[in-house]
Tab-separated table of C-alpha atoms in Angstrom:
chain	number	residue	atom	x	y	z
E	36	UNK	CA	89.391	94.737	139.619
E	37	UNK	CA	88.186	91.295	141.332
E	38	UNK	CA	89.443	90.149	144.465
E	39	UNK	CA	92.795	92.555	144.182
E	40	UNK	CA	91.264	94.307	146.849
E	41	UNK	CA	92.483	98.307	146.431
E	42	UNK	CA	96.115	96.994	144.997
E	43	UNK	CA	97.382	100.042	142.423
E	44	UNK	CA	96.821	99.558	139.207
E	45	UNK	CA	99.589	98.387	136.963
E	46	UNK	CA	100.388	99.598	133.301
E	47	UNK	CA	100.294	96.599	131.947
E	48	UNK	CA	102.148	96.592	128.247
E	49	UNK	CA	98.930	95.434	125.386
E	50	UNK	CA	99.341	92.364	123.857
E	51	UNK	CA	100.777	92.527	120.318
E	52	UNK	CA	98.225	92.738	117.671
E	53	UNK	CA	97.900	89.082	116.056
E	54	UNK	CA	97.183	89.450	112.311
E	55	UNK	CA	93.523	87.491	112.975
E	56	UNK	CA	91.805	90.298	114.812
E	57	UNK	CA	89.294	92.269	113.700
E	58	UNK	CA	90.003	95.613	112.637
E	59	UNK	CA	87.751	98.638	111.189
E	60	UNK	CA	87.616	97.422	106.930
E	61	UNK	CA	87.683	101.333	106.148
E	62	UNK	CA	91.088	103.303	107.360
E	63	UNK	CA	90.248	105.888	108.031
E	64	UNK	CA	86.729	105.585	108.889
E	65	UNK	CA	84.312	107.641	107.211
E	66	UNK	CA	82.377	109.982	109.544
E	67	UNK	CA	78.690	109.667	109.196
E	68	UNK	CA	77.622	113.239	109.306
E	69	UNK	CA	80.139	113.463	105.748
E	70	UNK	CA	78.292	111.484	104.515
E	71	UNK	CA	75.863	112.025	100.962
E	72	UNK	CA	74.863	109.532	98.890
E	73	UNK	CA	74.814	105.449	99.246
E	74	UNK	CA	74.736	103.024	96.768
E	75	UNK	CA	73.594	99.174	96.472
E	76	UNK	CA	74.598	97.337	93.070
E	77	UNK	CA	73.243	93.383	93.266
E	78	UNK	CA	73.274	90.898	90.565
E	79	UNK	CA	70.187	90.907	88.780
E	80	UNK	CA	68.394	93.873	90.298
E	81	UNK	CA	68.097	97.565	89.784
E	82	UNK	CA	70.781	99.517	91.778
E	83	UNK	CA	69.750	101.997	94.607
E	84	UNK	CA	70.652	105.125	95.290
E	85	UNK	CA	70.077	107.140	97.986
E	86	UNK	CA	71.399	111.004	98.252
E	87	UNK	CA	71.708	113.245	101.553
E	88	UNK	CA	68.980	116.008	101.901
E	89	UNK	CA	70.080	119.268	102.959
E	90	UNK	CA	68.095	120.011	106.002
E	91	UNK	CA	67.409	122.899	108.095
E	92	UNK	CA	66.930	120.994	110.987
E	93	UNK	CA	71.368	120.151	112.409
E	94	UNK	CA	71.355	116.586	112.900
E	95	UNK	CA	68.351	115.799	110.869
E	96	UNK	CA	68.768	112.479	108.942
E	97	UNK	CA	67.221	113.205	105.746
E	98	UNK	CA	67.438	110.989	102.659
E	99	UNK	CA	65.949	110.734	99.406
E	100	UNK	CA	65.848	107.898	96.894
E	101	UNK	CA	67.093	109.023	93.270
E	102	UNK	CA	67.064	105.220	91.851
E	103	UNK	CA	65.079	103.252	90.648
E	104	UNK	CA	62.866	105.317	92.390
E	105	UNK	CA	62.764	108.857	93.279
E	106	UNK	CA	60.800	109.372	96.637
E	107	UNK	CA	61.481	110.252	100.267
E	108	UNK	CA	63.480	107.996	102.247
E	109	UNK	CA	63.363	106.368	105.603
E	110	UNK	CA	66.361	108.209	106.680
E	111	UNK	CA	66.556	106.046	110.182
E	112	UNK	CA	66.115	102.803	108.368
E	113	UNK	CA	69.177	104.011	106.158
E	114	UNK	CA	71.004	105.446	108.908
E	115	UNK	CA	71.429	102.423	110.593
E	116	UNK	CA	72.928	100.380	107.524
E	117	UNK	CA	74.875	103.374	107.162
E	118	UNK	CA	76.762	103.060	110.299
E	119	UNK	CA	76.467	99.347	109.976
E	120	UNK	CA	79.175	100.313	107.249
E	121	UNK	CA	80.856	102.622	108.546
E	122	UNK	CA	81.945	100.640	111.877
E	123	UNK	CA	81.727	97.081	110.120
E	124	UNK	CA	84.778	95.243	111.562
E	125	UNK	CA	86.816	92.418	110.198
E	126	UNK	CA	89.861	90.283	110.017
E	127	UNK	CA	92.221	88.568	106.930
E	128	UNK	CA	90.001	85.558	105.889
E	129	UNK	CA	93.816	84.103	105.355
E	130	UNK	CA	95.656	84.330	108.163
E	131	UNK	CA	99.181	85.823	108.045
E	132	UNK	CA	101.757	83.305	107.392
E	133	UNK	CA	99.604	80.480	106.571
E	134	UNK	CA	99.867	77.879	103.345
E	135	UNK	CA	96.442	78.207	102.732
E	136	UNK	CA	94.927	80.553	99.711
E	137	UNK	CA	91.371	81.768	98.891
E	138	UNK	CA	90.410	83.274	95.333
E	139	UNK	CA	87.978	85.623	94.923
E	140	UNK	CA	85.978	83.445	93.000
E	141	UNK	CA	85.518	80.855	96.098
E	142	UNK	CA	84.838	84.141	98.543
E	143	UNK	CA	82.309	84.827	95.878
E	144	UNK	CA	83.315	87.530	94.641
E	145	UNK	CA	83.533	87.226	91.370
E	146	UNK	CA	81.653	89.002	90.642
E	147	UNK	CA	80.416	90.542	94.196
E	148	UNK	CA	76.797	89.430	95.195
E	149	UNK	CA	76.381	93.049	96.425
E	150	UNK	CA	78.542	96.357	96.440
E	151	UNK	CA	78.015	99.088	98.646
E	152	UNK	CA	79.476	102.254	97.964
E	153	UNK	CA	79.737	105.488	100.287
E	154	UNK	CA	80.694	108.924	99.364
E	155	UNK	CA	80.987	111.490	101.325
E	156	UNK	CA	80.940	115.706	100.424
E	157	UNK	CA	84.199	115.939	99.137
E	158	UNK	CA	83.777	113.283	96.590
E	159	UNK	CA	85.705	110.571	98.420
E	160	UNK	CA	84.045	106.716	98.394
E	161	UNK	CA	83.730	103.651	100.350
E	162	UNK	CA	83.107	100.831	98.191
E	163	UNK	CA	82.684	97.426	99.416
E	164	UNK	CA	82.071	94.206	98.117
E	165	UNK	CA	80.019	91.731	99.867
E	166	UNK	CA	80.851	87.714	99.114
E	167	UNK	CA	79.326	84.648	99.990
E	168	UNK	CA	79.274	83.430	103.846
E	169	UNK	CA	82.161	81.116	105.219
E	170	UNK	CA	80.754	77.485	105.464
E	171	UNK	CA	79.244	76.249	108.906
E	172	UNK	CA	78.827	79.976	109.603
E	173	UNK	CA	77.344	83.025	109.136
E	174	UNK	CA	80.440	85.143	108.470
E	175	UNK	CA	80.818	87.059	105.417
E	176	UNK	CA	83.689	87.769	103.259
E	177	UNK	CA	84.557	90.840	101.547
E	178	UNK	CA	86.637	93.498	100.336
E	179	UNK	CA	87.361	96.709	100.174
E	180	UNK	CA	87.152	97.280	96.443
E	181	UNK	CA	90.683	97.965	94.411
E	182	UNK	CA	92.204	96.270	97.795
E	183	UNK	CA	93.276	92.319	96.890
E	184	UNK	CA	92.636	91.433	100.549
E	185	UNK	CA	89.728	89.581	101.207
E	186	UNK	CA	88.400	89.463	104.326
E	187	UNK	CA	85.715	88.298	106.815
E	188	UNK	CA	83.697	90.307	108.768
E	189	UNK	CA	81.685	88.313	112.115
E	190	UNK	CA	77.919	88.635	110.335
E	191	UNK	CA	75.788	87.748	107.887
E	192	UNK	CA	75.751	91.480	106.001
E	193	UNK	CA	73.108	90.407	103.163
E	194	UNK	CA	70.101	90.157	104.581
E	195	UNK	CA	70.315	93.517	105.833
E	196	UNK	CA	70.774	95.339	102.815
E	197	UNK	CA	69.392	92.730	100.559
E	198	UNK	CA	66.140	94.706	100.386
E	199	UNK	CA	63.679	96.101	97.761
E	200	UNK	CA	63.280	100.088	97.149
E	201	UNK	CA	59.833	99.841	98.958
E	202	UNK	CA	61.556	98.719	102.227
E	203	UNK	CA	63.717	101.803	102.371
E	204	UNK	CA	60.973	104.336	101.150
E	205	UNK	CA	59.345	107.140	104.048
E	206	UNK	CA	55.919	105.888	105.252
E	207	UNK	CA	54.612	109.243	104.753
E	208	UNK	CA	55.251	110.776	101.871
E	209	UNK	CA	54.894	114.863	102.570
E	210	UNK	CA	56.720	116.397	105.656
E	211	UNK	CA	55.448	119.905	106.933
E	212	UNK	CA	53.570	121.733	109.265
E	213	UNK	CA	49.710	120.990	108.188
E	214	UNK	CA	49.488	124.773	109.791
E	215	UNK	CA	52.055	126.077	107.374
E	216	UNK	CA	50.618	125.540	104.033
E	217	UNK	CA	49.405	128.387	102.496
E	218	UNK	CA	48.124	126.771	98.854
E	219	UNK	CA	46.048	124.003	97.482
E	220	UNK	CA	45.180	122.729	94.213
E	221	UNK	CA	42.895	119.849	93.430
E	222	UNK	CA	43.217	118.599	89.900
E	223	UNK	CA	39.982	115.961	89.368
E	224	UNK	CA	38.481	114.738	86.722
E	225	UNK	CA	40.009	117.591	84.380
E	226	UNK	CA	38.841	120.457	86.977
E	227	UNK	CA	41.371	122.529	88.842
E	228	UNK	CA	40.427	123.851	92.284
E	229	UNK	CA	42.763	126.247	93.569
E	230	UNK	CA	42.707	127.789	97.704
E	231	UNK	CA	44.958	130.207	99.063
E	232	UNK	CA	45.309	131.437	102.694
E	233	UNK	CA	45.256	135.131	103.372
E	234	UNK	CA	48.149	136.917	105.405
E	235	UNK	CA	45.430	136.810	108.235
E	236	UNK	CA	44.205	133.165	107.870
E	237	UNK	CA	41.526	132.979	106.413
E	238	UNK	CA	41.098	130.345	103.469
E	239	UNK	CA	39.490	131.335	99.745
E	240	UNK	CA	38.761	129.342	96.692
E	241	UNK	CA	40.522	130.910	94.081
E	242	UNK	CA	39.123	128.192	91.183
E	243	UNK	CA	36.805	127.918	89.332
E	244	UNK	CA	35.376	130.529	91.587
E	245	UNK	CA	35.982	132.824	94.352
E	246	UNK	CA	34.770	132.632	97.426
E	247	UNK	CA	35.276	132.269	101.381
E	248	UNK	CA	36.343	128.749	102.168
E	249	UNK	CA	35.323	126.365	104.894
């Protein structure tokens, strides 16, 4: 340490835990990789859902949108609320012991501005519900839902998920191999044109007629 020069190291007992520290709001903590489908229900606007892609790829973070939308997913975008969630942090927005009392209704949440609900592949969920801020700060309450403790977690959680589907949608919209395709169809202006690629590569127009394609 500083200035102890090369002094041993002491076991030095930990503090006790004071009531007003911030602790993990889900216990235990869902794992990420479990993880399969996420949920965000706001007042006033069409819930999304987003559900876990299997993927060949290990580690791949693929997502889809199923509401209001369905469409491929920015799975990094989501990721990163996702473990914003997972690791979100907070402490009794009463502390222990004290006179003072806070209703739902003045956390605002009654009802919740947002929930957010995780579930992972056995079936179990995380739901939380996201309140107002504090006054003269940008602290948040919430609550785990079917838990009566509110609490207050150190950050202003609704901006970040406080988006529309198109924020959370994949930029581009097919993933594979250009090289690995091995049909085409066309459909324009009431015309179908149909290619195929031979085992050895070659392209053909199979509609409306057959030939060697460029």
């Amino acid at each position: 340490g500083h200035g102890r020069g090369a002094a041993p190291e002491r076991e030095v007992a930990p503090p006790p835990v004071s009531a007003n520290e911030q602790k993990p709001v889900f216990d235990p903590q869902p794992k990420d990789d479990q993880l399969v489908r996420f949920e965000v229900e706001r007042a006033g606007k069409p819930r999304m859902v987003f559900e876990r892609v299997a993927s060949e790829t290990p580690g791949a973070n693929d997502w889809r949108m199923v509401e209001p939308l369905a469409a491929p997913a920015d799975g990094n975008k989501l990721v990163g609320l996702i473990r914003t969630l997972t690791g979100l942090q907070a402490k009794p927005a009463v502390p222990a012991g004290s006179k003072s009392t806070l209703s739902a209704a003045d956390a605002g949440l009654e009802p919740p501005a947002m929930t957010l609900t995780l579930a992972d592949k056995d079936g179990r969920q995380y739901k939380l519900e996201i309140g107002r801020k504090a006054a003269m700060s940008s602290d948040t309450y919430l609550r785990v839902a079917g838990q009566p403790t509110i609490r207050l977690t150190m950050r202003d959680l609704r901006p970040q998920f406080d988006k529309d589907a198109k924020d959370f949608r994949a930029l581009h919209l097919a993933r594979f191999k250009p090289d690995e395709a091995v049909r085409l169809r066309i459909d324009h202006e009431g015309k179908a044109y149909e290619f195929s690629k031979s085992p050895d590569g070659e392209w053909i127009i199979d509609a409306p007629l057959k030939a060697f394609a460029d």
